[in-house]
GROMACS .gro file of N, CA, C and O in nm:
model
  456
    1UNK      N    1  -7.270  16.956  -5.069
    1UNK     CA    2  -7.375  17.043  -5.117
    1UNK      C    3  -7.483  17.050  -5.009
    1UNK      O    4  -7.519  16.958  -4.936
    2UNK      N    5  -7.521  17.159  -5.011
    2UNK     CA    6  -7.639  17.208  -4.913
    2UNK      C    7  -7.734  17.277  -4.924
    2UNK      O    8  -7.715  17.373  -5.000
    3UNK      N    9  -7.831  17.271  -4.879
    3UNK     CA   10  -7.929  17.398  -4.892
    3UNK      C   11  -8.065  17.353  -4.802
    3UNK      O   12  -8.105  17.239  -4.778
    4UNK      N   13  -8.122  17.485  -4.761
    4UNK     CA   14  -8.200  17.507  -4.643
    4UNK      C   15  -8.329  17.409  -4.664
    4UNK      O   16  -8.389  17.371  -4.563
    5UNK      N   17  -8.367  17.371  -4.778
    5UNK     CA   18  -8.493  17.322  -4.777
    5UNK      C   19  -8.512  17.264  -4.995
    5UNK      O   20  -8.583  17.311  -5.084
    6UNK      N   21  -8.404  17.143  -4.996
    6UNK     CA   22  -8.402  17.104  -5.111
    6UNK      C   23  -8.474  17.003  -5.172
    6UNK      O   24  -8.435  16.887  -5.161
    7UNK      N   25  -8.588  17.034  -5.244
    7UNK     CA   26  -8.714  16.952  -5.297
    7UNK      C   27  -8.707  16.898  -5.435
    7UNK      O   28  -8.708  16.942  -5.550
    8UNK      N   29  -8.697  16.765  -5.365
    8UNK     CA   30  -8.655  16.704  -5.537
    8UNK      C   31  -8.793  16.608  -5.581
    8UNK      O   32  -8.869  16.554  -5.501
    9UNK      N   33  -8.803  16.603  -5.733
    9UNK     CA   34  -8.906  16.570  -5.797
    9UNK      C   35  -8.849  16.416  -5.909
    9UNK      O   36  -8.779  16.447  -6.005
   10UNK      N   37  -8.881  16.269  -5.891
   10UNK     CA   38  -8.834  16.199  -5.958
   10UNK      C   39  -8.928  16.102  -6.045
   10UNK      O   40  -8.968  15.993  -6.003
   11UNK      N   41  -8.949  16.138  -6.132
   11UNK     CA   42  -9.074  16.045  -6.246
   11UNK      C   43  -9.044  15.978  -6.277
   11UNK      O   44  -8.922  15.982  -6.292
   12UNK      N   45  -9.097  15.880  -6.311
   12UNK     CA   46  -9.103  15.777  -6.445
   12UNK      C   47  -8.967  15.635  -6.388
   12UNK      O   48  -8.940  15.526  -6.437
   13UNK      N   49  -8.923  15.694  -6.294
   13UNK     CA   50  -8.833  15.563  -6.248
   13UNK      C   51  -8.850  15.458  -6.161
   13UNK      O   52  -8.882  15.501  -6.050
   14UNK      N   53  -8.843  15.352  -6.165
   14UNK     CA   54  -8.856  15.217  -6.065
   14UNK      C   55  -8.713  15.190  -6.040
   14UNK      O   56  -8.625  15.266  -6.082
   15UNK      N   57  -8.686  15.072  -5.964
   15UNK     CA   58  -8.637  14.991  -5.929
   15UNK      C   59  -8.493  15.028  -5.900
   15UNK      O   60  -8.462  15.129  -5.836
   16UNK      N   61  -8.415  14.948  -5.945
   16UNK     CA   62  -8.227  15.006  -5.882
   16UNK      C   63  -8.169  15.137  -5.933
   16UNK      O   64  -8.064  15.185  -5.890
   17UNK      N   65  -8.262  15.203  -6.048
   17UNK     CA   66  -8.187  15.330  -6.080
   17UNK      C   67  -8.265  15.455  -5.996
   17UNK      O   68  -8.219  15.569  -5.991
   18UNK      N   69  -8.395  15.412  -5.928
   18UNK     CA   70  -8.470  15.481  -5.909
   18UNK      C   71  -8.382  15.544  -5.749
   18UNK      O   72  -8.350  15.654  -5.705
   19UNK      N   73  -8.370  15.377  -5.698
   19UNK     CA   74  -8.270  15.351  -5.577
   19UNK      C   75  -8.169  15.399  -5.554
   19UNK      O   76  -8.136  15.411  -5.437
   20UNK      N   77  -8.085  15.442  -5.660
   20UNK     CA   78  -7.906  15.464  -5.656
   20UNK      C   79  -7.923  15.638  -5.675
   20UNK      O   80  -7.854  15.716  -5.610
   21UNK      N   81  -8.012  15.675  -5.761
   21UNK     CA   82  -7.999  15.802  -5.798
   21UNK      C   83  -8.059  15.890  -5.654
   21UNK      O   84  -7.994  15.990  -5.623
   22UNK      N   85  -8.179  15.854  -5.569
   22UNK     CA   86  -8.220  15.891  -5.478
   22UNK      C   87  -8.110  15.862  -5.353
   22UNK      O   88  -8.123  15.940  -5.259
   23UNK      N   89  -8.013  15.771  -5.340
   23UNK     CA   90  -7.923  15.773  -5.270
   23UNK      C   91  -7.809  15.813  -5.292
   23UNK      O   92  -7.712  15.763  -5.236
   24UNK      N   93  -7.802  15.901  -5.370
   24UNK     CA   94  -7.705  15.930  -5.466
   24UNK      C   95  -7.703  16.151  -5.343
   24UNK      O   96  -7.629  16.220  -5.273
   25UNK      N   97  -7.848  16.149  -5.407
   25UNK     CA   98  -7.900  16.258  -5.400
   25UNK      C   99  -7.893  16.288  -5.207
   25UNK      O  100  -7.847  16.394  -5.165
   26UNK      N  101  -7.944  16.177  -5.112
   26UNK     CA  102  -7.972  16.190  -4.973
   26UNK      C  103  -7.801  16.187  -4.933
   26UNK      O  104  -7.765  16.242  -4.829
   27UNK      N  105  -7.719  16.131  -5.007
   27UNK     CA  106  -7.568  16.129  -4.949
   27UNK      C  107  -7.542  16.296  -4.988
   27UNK      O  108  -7.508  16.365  -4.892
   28UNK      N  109  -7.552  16.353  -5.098
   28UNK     CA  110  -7.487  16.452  -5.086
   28UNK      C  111  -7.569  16.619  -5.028
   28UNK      O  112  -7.520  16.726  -4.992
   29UNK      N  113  -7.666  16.585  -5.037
   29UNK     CA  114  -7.776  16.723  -5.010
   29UNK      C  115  -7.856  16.691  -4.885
   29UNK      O  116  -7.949  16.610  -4.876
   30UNK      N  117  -7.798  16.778  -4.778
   30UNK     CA  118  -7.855  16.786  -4.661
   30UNK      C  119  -8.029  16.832  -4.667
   30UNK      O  120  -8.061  16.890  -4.770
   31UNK      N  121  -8.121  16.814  -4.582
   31UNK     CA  122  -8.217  16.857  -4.617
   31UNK      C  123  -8.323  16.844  -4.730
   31UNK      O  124  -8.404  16.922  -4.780
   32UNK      N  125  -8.287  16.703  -4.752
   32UNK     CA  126  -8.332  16.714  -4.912
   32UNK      C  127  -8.484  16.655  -4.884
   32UNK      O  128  -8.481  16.577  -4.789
   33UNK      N  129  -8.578  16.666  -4.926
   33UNK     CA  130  -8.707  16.596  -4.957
   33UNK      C  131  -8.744  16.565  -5.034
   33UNK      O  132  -8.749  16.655  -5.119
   34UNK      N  133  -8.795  16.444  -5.079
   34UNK     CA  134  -8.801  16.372  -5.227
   34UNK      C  135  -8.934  16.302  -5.254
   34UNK      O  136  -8.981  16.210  -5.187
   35UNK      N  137  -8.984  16.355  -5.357
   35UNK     CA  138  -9.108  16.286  -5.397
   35UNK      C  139  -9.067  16.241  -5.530
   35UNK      O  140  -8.977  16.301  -5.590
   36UNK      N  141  -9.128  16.138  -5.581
   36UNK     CA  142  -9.175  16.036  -5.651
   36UNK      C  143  -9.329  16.050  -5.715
   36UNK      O  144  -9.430  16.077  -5.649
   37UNK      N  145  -9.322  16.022  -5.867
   37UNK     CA  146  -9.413  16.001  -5.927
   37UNK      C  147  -9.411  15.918  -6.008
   37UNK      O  148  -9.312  15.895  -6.077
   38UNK      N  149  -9.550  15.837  -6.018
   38UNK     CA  150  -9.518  15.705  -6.186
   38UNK      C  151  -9.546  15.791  -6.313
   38UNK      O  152  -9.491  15.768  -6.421
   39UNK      N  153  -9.616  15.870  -6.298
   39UNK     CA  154  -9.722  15.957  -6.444
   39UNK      C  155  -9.647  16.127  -6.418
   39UNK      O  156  -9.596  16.194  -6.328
   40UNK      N  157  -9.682  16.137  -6.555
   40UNK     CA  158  -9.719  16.298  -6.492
   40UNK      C  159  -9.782  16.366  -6.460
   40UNK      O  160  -9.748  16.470  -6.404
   41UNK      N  161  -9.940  16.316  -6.493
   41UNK     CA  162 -10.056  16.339  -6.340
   41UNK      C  163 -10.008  16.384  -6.240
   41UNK      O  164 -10.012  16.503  -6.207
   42UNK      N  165  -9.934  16.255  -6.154
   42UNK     CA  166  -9.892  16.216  -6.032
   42UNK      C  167  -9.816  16.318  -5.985
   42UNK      O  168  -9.842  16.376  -5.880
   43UNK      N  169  -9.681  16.357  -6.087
   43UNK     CA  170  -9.611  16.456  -6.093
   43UNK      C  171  -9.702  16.596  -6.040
   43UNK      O  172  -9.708  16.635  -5.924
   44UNK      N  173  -9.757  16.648  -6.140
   44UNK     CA  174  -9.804  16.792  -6.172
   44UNK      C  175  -9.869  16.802  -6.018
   44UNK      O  176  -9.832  16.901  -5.954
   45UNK      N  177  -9.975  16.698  -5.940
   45UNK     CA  178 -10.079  16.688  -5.893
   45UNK      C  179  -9.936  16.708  -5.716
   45UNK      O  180  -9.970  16.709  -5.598
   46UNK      N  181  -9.838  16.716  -5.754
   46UNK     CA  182  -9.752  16.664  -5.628
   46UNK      C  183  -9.651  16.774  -5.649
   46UNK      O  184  -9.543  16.769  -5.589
   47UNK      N  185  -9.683  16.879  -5.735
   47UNK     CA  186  -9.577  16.954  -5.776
   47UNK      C  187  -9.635  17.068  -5.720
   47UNK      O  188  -9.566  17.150  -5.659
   48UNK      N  189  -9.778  17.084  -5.740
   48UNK     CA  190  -9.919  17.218  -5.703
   48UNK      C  191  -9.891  17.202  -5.533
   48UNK      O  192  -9.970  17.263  -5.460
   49UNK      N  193  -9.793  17.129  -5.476
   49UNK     CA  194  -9.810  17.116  -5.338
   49UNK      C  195  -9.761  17.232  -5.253
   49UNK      O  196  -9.789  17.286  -5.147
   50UNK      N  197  -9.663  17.246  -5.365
   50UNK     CA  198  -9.498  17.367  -5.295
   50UNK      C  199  -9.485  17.473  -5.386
   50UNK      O  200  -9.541  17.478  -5.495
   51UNK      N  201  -9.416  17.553  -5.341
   51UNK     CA  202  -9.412  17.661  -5.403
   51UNK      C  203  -9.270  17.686  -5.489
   51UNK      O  204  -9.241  17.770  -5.575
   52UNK      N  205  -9.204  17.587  -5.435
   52UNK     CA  206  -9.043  17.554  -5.499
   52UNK      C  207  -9.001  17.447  -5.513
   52UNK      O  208  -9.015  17.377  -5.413
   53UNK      N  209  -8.943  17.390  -5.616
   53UNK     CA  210  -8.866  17.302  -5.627
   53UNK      C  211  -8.771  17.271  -5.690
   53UNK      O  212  -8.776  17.302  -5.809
   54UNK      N  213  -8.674  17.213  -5.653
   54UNK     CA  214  -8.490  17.246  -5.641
   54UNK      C  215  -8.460  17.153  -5.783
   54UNK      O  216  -8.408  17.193  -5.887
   55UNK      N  217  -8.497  17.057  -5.760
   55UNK     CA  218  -8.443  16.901  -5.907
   55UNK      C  219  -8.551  16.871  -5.933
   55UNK      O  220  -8.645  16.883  -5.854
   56UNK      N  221  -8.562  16.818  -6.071
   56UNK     CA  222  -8.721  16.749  -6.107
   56UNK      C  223  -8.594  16.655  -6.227
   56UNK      O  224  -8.534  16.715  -6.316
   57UNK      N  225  -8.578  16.495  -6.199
   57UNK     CA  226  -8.524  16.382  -6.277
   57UNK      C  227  -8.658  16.315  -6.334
   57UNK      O  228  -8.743  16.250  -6.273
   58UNK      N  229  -8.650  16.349  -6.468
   58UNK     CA  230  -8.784  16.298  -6.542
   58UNK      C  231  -8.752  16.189  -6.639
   58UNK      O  232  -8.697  16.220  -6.744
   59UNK      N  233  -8.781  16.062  -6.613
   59UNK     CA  234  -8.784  16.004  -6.750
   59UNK      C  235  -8.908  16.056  -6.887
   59UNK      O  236  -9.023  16.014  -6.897
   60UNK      N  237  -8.839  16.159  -6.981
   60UNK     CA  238  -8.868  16.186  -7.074
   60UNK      C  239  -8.773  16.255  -7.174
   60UNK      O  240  -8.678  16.332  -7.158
   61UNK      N  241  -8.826  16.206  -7.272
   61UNK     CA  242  -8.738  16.269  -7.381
   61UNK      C  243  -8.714  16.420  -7.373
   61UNK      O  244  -8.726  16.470  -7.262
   62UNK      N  245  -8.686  16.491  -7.467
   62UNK     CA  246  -8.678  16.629  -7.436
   62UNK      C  247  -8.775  16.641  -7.558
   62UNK      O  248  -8.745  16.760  -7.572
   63UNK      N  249  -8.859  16.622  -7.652
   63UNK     CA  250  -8.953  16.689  -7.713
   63UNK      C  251  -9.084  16.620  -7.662
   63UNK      O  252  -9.180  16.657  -7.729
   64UNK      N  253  -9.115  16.532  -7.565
   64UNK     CA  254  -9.201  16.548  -7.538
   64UNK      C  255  -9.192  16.602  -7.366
   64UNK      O  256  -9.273  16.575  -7.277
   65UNK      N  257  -9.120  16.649  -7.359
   65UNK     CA  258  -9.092  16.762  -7.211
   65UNK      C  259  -9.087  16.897  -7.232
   65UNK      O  260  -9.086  16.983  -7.144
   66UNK      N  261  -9.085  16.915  -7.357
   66UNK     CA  262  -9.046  17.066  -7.382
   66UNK      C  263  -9.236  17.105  -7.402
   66UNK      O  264  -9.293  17.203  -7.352
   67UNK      N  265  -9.307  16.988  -7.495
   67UNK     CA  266  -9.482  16.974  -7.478
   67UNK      C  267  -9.542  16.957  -7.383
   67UNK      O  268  -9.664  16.952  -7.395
   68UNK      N  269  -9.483  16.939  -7.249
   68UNK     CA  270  -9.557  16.873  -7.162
   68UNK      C  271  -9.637  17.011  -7.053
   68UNK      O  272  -9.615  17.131  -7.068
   69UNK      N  273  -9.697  16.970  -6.985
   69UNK     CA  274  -9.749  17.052  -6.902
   69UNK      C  275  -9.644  17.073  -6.742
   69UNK      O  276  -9.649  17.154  -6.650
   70UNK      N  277  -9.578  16.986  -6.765
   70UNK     CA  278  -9.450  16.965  -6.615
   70UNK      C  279  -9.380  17.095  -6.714
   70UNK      O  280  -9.384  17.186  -6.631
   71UNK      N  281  -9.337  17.139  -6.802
   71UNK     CA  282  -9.220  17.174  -6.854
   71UNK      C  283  -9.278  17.335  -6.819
   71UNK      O  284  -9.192  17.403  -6.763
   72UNK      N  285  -9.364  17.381  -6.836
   72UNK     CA  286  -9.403  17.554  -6.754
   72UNK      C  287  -9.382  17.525  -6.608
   72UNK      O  288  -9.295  17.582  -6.541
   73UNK      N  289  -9.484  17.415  -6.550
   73UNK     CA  290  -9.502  17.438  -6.398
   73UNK      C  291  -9.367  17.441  -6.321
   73UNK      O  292  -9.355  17.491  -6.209
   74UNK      N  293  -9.246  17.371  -6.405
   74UNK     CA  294  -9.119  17.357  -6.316
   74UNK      C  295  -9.043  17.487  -6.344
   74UNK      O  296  -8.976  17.541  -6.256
   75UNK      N  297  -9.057  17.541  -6.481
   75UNK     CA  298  -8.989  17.670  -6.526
   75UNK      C  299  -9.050  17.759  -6.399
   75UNK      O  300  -8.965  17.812  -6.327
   76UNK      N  301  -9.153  17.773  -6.375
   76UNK     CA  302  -9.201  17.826  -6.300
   76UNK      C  303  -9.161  17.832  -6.151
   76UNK      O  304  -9.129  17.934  -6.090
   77UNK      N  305  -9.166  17.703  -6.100
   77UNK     CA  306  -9.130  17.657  -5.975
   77UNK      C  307  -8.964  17.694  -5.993
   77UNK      O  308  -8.892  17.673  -5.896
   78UNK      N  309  -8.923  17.731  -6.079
   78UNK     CA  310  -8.763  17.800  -6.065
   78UNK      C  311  -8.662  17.623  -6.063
   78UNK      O  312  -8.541  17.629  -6.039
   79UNK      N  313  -8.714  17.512  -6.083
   79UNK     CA  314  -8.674  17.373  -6.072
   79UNK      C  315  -8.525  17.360  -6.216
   79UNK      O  316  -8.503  17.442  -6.305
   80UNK      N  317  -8.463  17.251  -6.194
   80UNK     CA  318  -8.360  17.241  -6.273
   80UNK      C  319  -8.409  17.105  -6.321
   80UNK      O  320  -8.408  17.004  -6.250
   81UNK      N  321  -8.460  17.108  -6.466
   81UNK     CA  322  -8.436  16.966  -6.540
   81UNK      C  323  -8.352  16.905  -6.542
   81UNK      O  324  -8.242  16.960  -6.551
   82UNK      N  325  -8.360  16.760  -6.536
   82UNK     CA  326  -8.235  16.680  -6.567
   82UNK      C  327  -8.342  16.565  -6.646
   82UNK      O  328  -8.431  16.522  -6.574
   83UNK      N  329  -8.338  16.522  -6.764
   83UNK     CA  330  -8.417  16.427  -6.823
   83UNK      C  331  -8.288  16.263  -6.848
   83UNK      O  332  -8.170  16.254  -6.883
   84UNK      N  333  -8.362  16.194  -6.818
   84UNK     CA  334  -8.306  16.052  -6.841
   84UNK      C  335  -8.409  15.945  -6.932
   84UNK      O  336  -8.511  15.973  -6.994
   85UNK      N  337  -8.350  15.828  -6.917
   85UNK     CA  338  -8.432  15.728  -7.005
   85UNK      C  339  -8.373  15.707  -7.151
   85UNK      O  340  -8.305  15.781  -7.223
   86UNK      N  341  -8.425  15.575  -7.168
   86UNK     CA  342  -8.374  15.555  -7.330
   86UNK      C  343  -8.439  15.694  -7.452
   86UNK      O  344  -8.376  15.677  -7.556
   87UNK      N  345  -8.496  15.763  -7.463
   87UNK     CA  346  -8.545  15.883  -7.547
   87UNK      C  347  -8.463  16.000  -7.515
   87UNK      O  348  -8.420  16.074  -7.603
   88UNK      N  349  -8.446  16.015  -7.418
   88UNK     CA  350  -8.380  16.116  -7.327
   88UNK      C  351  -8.257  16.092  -7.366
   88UNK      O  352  -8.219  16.177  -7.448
   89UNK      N  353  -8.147  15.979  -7.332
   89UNK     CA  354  -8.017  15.957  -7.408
   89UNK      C  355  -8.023  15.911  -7.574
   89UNK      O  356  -7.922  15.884  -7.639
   90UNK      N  357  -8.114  15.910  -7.609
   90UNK     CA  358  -8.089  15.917  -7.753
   90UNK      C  359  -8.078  16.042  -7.860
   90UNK      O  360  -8.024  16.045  -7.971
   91UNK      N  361  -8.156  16.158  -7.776
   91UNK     CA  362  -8.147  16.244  -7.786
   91UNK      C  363  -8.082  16.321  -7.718
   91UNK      O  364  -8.122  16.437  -7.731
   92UNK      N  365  -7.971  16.303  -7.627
   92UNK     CA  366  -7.876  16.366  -7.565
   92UNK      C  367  -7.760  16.471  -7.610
   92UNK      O  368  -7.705  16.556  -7.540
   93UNK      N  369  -7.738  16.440  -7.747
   93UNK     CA  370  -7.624  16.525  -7.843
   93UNK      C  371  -7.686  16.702  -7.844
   93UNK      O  372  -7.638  16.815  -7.831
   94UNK      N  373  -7.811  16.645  -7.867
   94UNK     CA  374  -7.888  16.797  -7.917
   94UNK      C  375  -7.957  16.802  -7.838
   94UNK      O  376  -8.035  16.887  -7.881
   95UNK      N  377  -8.007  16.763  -7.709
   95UNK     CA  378  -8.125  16.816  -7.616
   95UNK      C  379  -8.078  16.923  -7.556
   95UNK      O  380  -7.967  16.938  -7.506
   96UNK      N  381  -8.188  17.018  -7.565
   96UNK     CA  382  -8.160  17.187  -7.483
   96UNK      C  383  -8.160  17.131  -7.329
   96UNK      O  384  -8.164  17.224  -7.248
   97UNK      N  385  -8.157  17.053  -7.294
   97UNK     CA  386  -8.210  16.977  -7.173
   97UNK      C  387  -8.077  16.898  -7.101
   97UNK      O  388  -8.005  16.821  -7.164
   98UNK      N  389  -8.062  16.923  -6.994
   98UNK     CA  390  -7.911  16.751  -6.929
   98UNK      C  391  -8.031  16.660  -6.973
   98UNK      O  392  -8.154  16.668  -6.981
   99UNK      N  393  -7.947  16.583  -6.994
   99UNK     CA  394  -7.969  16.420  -6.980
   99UNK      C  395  -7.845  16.354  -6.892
   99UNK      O  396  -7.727  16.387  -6.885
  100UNK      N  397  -7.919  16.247  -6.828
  100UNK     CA  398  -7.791  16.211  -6.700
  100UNK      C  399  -7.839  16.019  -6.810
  100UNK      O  400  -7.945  15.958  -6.818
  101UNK      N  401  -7.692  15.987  -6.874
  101UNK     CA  402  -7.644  15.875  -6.974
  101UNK      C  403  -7.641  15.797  -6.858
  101UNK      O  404  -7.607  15.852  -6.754
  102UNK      N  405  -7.674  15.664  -6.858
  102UNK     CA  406  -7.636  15.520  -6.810
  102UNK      C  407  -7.503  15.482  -6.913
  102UNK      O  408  -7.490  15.509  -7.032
  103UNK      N  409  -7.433  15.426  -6.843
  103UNK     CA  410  -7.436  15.384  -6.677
  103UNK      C  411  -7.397  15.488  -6.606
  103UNK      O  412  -7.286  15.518  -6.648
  104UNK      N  413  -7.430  15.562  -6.517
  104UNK     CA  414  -7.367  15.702  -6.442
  104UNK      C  415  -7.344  15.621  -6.308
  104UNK      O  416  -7.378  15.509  -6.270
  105UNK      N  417  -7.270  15.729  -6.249
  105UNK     CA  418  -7.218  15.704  -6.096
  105UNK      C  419  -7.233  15.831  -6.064
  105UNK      O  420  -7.271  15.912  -6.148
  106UNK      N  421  -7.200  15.872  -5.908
  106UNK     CA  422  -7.264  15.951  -5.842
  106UNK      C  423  -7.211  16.101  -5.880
  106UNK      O  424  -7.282  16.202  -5.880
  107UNK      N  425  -7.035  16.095  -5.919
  107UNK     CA  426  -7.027  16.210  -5.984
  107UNK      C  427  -7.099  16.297  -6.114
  107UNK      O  428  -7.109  16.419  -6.128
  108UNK      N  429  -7.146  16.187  -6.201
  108UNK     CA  430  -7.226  16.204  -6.328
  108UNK      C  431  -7.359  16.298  -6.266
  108UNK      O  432  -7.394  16.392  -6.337
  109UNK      N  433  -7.413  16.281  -6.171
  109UNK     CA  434  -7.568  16.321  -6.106
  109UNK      C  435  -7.515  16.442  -6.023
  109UNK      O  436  -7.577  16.549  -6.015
  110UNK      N  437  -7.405  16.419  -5.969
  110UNK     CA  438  -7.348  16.609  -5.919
  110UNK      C  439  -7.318  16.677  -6.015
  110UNK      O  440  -7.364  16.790  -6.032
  111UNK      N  441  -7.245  16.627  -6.087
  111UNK     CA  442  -7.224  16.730  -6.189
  111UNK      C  443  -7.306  16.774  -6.303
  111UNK      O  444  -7.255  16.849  -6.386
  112UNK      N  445  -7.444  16.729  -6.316
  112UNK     CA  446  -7.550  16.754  -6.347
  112UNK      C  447  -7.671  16.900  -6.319
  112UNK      O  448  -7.738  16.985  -6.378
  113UNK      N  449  -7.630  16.838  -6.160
  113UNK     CA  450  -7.744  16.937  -6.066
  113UNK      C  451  -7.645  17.105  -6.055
  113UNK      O  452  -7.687  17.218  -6.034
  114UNK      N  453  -7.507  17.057  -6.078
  114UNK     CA  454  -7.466  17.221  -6.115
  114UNK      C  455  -7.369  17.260  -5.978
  114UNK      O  456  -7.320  17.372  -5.968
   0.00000   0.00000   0.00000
């Protein structure tokens, strides 16, 4: 997978999933640039930067993403949700939303992004 200038957006994650999924992402997408946020402050405030962005992996459920203020600015930014986290897979059956389920591997996160 490729593309000229691919801007990815990753919230709410720490530590080894934060790790695997971002290397997940630099192995297969040339060009990719990746920001990180803890909040969605952090998010929104890092999102007003660009004018596009390609992935946004949010730990949030899907009803409080569908309320959120990230959920226009990315519709906007033309971005592809992918929501994770324990709320996010609990609500996975019925979310209008991907959710990427633990334990995933790297095919689970391509075949996500489409």
């Amino acid at each position: 997978m490729t593309a000229a200038d691919c801007r990815l957006m990753v919230m709410g994650l720490t530590g080894i999933v934060l790790h695997d999924l971002i290397g997940v992402m630099e192995e297969s997408i040339a060009n990719l640039h990746v920001s990180t946020a803890k909040t969605e402050a952090d998010a929104i405030a890092q999102l007003a930067e660009a004018q596009s962005w390609t992935y946004a992996f949010l730990n949030l459920g899907p009803n409080a993403f569908k309320e959120s203020a990230l959920s226009k600015i990315l519709s906007d930014l033309g971005a592809k949700v992918i929501l994770l986290g324990n709320t996010a897979e609990d609500a996975a059956e019925t979310s209008p939303y991907p959710v990427l389920v633990r334990p995933f591997i790297a095919d689970d996160i391509l075949r996500l992004l489409g």
